[in-house]
PDB file of C-alpha atoms in Angstrom:
ATOM      1  CA  MET A 177     173.244 132.879 130.940  1.00 50.00           C
ATOM      2  CA  LYS A 178     172.131 130.217 129.133  1.00 49.00           C
ATOM      3  CA  LYS A 179     168.330 130.290 129.407  1.00 53.00           C
ATOM      4  CA  LEU A 180     168.871 133.821 128.000  1.00 47.00           C
ATOM      5  CA  ILE A 181     171.117 132.612 124.699  1.00 43.00           C
ATOM      6  CA  TYR A 182     168.567 129.355 123.656  1.00 40.00           C
ATOM      7  CA  PRO A 183     165.412 131.495 123.669  1.00 47.00           C
ATOM      8  CA  ILE A 184     167.344 133.853 121.059  1.00 46.00           C
ATOM      9  CA  PHE A 185     170.047 131.375 118.620  1.00 38.00           C
ATOM     10  CA  LEU A 186     167.338 128.979 118.184  1.00 35.00           C
ATOM     11  CA  PRO A 187     164.613 130.897 116.499  1.00 43.00           C
ATOM     12  CA  ILE A 188     167.527 132.098 114.470  1.00 39.00           C
ATOM     13  CA  LEU A 189     168.529 128.960 113.712  1.00 33.00           C
ATOM     14  CA  PHE A 190     165.112 127.161 111.669  1.00 38.00           C
ATOM     15  CA  VAL A 191     164.902 130.854 110.498  1.00 38.00           C
ATOM     16  CA  LEU A 192     168.527 129.926 108.325  1.00 38.00           C
ATOM     17  CA  SER A 193     167.824 126.318 107.322  1.00 39.00           C
ATOM     18  CA  ALA A 194     164.375 127.330 106.315  1.00 42.00           C
ATOM     19  CA  CYS A 195     165.418 130.173 103.883  1.00 45.00           C
ATOM     20  CA  GLU A 196     168.203 128.019 103.030  1.00 47.00           C
ATOM     21  CA  GLU A 197     168.007 127.409  98.582  1.00 51.00           C
ATOM     22  CA  GLN A 198     165.908 124.166  97.970  1.00 64.00           C
ATOM     23  CA  SER A 199     167.087 123.074  94.278  1.00 71.00           C
ATOM     24  CA  LYS A 200     170.297 124.006  92.415  1.00 88.00           C
ATOM     25  CA  ASP A 201     170.089 124.522  88.760  1.00 92.00           C
ATOM     26  CA  LEU A 202     171.280 121.552  86.123  1.00 96.00           C
ATOM     27  CA  ASN A 203     172.600 120.999  82.587  1.00 97.00           C
ATOM     28  CA  VAL A 204     171.211 119.207  80.376  1.00 97.00           C
ATOM     29  CA  GLU A 205     173.341 118.580  76.909  1.00 96.00           C
ATOM     30  CA  ILE A 206     172.334 116.468  74.170  1.00 95.00           C
ATOM     31  CA  LYS A 207     174.840 113.929  73.526  1.00 94.00           C
ATOM     32  CA  LYS A 208     175.160 110.995  70.855  1.00 86.00           C
ATOM     33  CA  ASP A 209     171.248 111.262  71.219  1.00 89.00           C
ATOM     34  CA  GLN A 210     170.890 111.562  74.695  1.00 95.00           C
ATOM     35  CA  LEU A 211     170.537 113.695  76.984  1.00 96.00           C
ATOM     36  CA  CYS A 212     174.155 114.791  79.176  1.00 97.00           C
ATOM     37  CA  ILE A 213     173.255 116.036  82.324  1.00 97.00           C
ATOM     38  CA  PHE A 214     175.571 116.979  85.373  1.00 96.00           C
ATOM     39  CA  THR A 215     175.404 119.955  87.617  1.00 93.00           C
ATOM     40  CA  ASN A 216     178.437 122.776  86.538  1.00 88.00           C
ATOM     41  CA  LYS A 217     179.366 123.724  89.731  1.00 82.00           C
ATOM     42  CA  PRO A 218     182.354 124.739  90.901  1.00 70.00           C
ATOM     43  CA  LYS A 219     182.650 123.151  94.061  1.00 70.00           C
ATOM     44  CA  ASN A 220     183.530 118.944  93.247  1.00 66.00           C
ATOM     45  CA  TYR A 221     181.094 117.240  95.394  1.00 73.00           C
ATOM     46  CA  GLY A 222     183.336 113.667  95.110  1.00 77.00           C
ATOM     47  CA  THR A 223     181.755 110.523  94.729  1.00 84.00           C
ATOM     48  CA  ASP A 224     178.602 110.294  96.974  1.00 88.00           C
ATOM     49  CA  ASN A 225     175.106 107.912  96.250  1.00 94.00           C
ATOM     50  CA  PHE A 226     172.619 110.194  93.692  1.00 95.00           C
ATOM     51  CA  LEU A 227     169.535 109.779  92.169  1.00 97.00           C
ATOM     52  CA  VAL A 228     168.400 110.700  88.473  1.00 97.00           C
ATOM     53  CA  HIS A 229     164.706 111.241  87.600  1.00 96.00           C
ATOM     54  CA  ILE A 230     161.994 112.662  84.872  1.00 96.00           C
ATOM     55  CA  GLY A 231     158.932 113.043  85.202  1.00 94.00           C
ATOM     56  CA  LYS A 232     156.158 114.908  82.474  1.00 93.00           C
ATOM     57  CA  ILE A 233     155.729 118.586  83.706  1.00 91.00           C
ATOM     58  CA  ASP A 234     151.679 118.313  84.529  1.00 86.00           C
ATOM     59  CA  PHE A 235     150.474 121.097  87.010  1.00 82.00           C
ATOM     60  CA  SER A 236     147.188 119.659  87.046  1.00 82.00           C
ATOM     61  CA  LYS A 237     148.218 116.030  87.792  1.00 85.00           C
ATOM     62  CA  GLU A 238     150.267 114.204  91.307  1.00 85.00           C
ATOM     63  CA  TYR A 239     154.534 114.148  90.064  1.00 82.00           C
ATOM     64  CA  LYS A 240     154.641 110.912  88.323  1.00 86.00           C
ATOM     65  CA  SER A 241     158.767 109.774  87.257  1.00 90.00           C
ATOM     66  CA  GLU A 242     158.265 107.945  84.100  1.00 92.00           C
ATOM     67  CA  TYR A 243     161.817 106.642  84.547  1.00 95.00           C
ATOM     68  CA  GLU A 244     164.555 106.631  87.544  1.00 96.00           C
ATOM     69  CA  LYS A 245     168.129 105.563  88.354  1.00 97.00           C
ATOM     70  CA  ALA A 246     170.286 105.210  91.570  1.00 97.00           C
ATOM     71  CA  TYR A 247     173.614 105.656  90.999  1.00 96.00           C
ATOM     72  CA  ALA A 248     176.315 104.101  93.919  1.00 95.00           C
ATOM     73  CA  LYS A 249     179.235 105.767  95.050  1.00 93.00           C
ATOM     74  CA  THR A 250     179.671 107.785  92.127  1.00 92.00           C
ATOM     75  CA  ILE A 251     181.639 110.991  91.569  1.00 90.00           C
ATOM     76  CA  LEU A 252     179.638 113.485  90.734  1.00 91.00           C
ATOM     77  CA  PRO A 253     178.999 115.412  87.417  1.00 93.00           C
ATOM     78  CA  VAL A 254     180.243 118.202  88.089  1.00 91.00           C
ATOM     79  CA  GLU A 255     182.166 119.089  84.652  1.00 91.00           C
ATOM     80  CA  GLU A 256     179.962 117.946  80.338  1.00 92.00           C
ATOM     81  CA  SER A 257     183.017 115.353  80.484  1.00 92.00           C
ATOM     82  CA  ASN A 258     181.711 113.124  83.119  1.00 91.00           C
ATOM     83  CA  CYS A 259     178.169 113.926  82.869  1.00 95.00           C
ATOM     84  CA  VAL A 260     175.610 111.023  83.263  1.00 96.00           C
ATOM     85  CA  TYR A 261     173.112 109.683  79.668  1.00 96.00           C
ATOM     86  CA  ILE A 262     169.456 109.136  80.106  1.00 96.00           C
ATOM     87  CA  PRO A 263     168.616 107.574  76.084  1.00 94.00           C
ATOM     88  CA  LEU A 264     166.250 110.324  74.064  1.00 93.00           C
ATOM     89  CA  SER A 265     164.410 107.046  73.909  1.00 92.00           C
ATOM     90  CA  LYS A 266     163.215 107.188  77.459  1.00 93.00           C
ATOM     91  CA  ILE A 267     160.890 110.734  76.644  1.00 93.00           C
ATOM     92  CA  LYS A 268     158.434 112.157  73.862  1.00 92.00           C
ATOM     93  CA  LYS A 269     159.231 114.658  72.017  1.00 92.00           C
ATOM     94  CA  ASP A 270     157.563 117.844  72.955  1.00 92.00           C
ATOM     95  CA  THR A 271     156.808 116.925  75.774  1.00 93.00           C
ATOM     96  CA  SER A 272     157.276 119.222  79.038  1.00 94.00           C
ATOM     97  CA  TYR A 273     159.528 117.470  81.486  1.00 95.00           C
ATOM     98  CA  LYS A 274     161.091 118.254  85.222  1.00 95.00           C
ATOM     99  CA  VAL A 275     165.146 116.307  85.493  1.00 96.00           C
ATOM    100  CA  THR A 276     165.955 115.509  88.785  1.00 96.00           C
ATOM    101  CA  LEU A 277     169.048 114.850  90.226  1.00 96.00           C
ATOM    102  CA  SER A 278     169.105 114.470  93.967  1.00 94.00           C
ATOM    103  CA  THR A 279     171.871 113.950  96.828  1.00 91.00           C
ATOM    104  CA  ILE A 280     171.033 112.736  99.641  1.00 89.00           C
ATOM    105  CA  ASN A 281     171.580 116.990 100.933  1.00 86.00           C
ATOM    106  CA  SER A 282     171.036 118.443  97.535  1.00 89.00           C
ATOM    107  CA  SER A 283     169.296 118.624  94.409  1.00 94.00           C
ATOM    108  CA  PHE A 284     169.158 119.917  90.966  1.00 95.00           C
ATOM    109  CA  SER A 285     167.076 120.048  88.773  1.00 95.00           C
ATOM    110  CA  ALA A 286     166.008 121.436  84.861  1.00 95.00           C
ATOM    111  CA  TYR A 287     162.785 122.546  83.609  1.00 95.00           C
ATOM    112  CA  ILE A 288     163.234 120.912  79.838  1.00 96.00           C
ATOM    113  CA  CYS A 289     161.878 119.213  76.154  1.00 95.00           C
ATOM    114  CA  VAL A 290     163.275 117.918  73.184  1.00 94.00           C
ATOM    115  CA  GLN A 291     162.128 118.865  70.006  1.00 92.00           C
ATOM    116  CA  GLN A 292     162.590 117.238  66.888  1.00 87.00           C
ATOM    117  CA  GLU A 293     163.561 118.906  63.336  1.00 85.00           C
ATOM    118  CA  GLY A 294     163.934 116.603  60.859  1.00 84.00           C
ATOM    119  CA  SER A 295     166.485 113.809  62.416  1.00 83.00           C
ATOM    120  CA  GLN A 296     168.068 116.522  64.424  1.00 87.00           C
ATOM    121  CA  SER A 297     166.889 116.762  67.953  1.00 89.00           C
ATOM    122  CA  SER A 298     167.453 120.009  70.270  1.00 91.00           C
ATOM    123  CA  LEU A 299     167.017 120.134  73.084  1.00 94.00           C
ATOM    124  CA  LYS A 300     164.632 124.200  75.412  1.00 94.00           C
ATOM    125  CA  TYR A 301     164.488 124.978  79.010  1.00 94.00           C
ATOM    126  CA  LEU A 302     161.224 126.118  79.753  1.00 92.00           C
ATOM    127  CA  GLU A 303     160.679 128.849  82.120  1.00 84.00           C
ATOM    128  CA  ALA A 304     159.789 127.944  85.782  1.00 76.00           C
ATOM    129  CA  GLY A 305     156.198 127.514  86.334  1.00 76.00           C
ATOM    130  CA  LYS A 306     155.444 126.641  82.460  1.00 78.00           C
ATOM    131  CA  ASP A 307     154.784 123.210  80.425  1.00 78.00           C
ATOM    132  CA  VAL A 308     153.966 124.106  77.198  1.00 82.00           C
ATOM    133  CA  CYS A 309     157.036 123.002  74.634  1.00 82.00           C
ATOM    134  CA  LYS A 310     156.748 125.339  71.968  1.00 74.00           C
TER     135      LYS A 310
END
């Protein structure tokens, strides 16, 4: 009986793990001349180690991180009130970026650009697959 169970259930397990969602949406806001990032997920992830990184979107080149910061034993930013800040000075205006927050078993990302209108900065979310900030 055991010989019959393994060939049936092992392929199902591999298919289910391959279909798991790879990246979840990340929320990004501008607060106090900084990017404020948080997951906005109801699940309380608690204290975790995570990495925040930003890279320019350029589909003709390999991804290269422009900014990275590691957080050890920190509460995962699930709400705007406990967001993680990234200085706006770390990015160029009117340039497309991918912002990512990664834990050991989850990844959250957003495609954004920051536009300058006079003295005001505004944030724009980009559609997946787009690299133009208009």
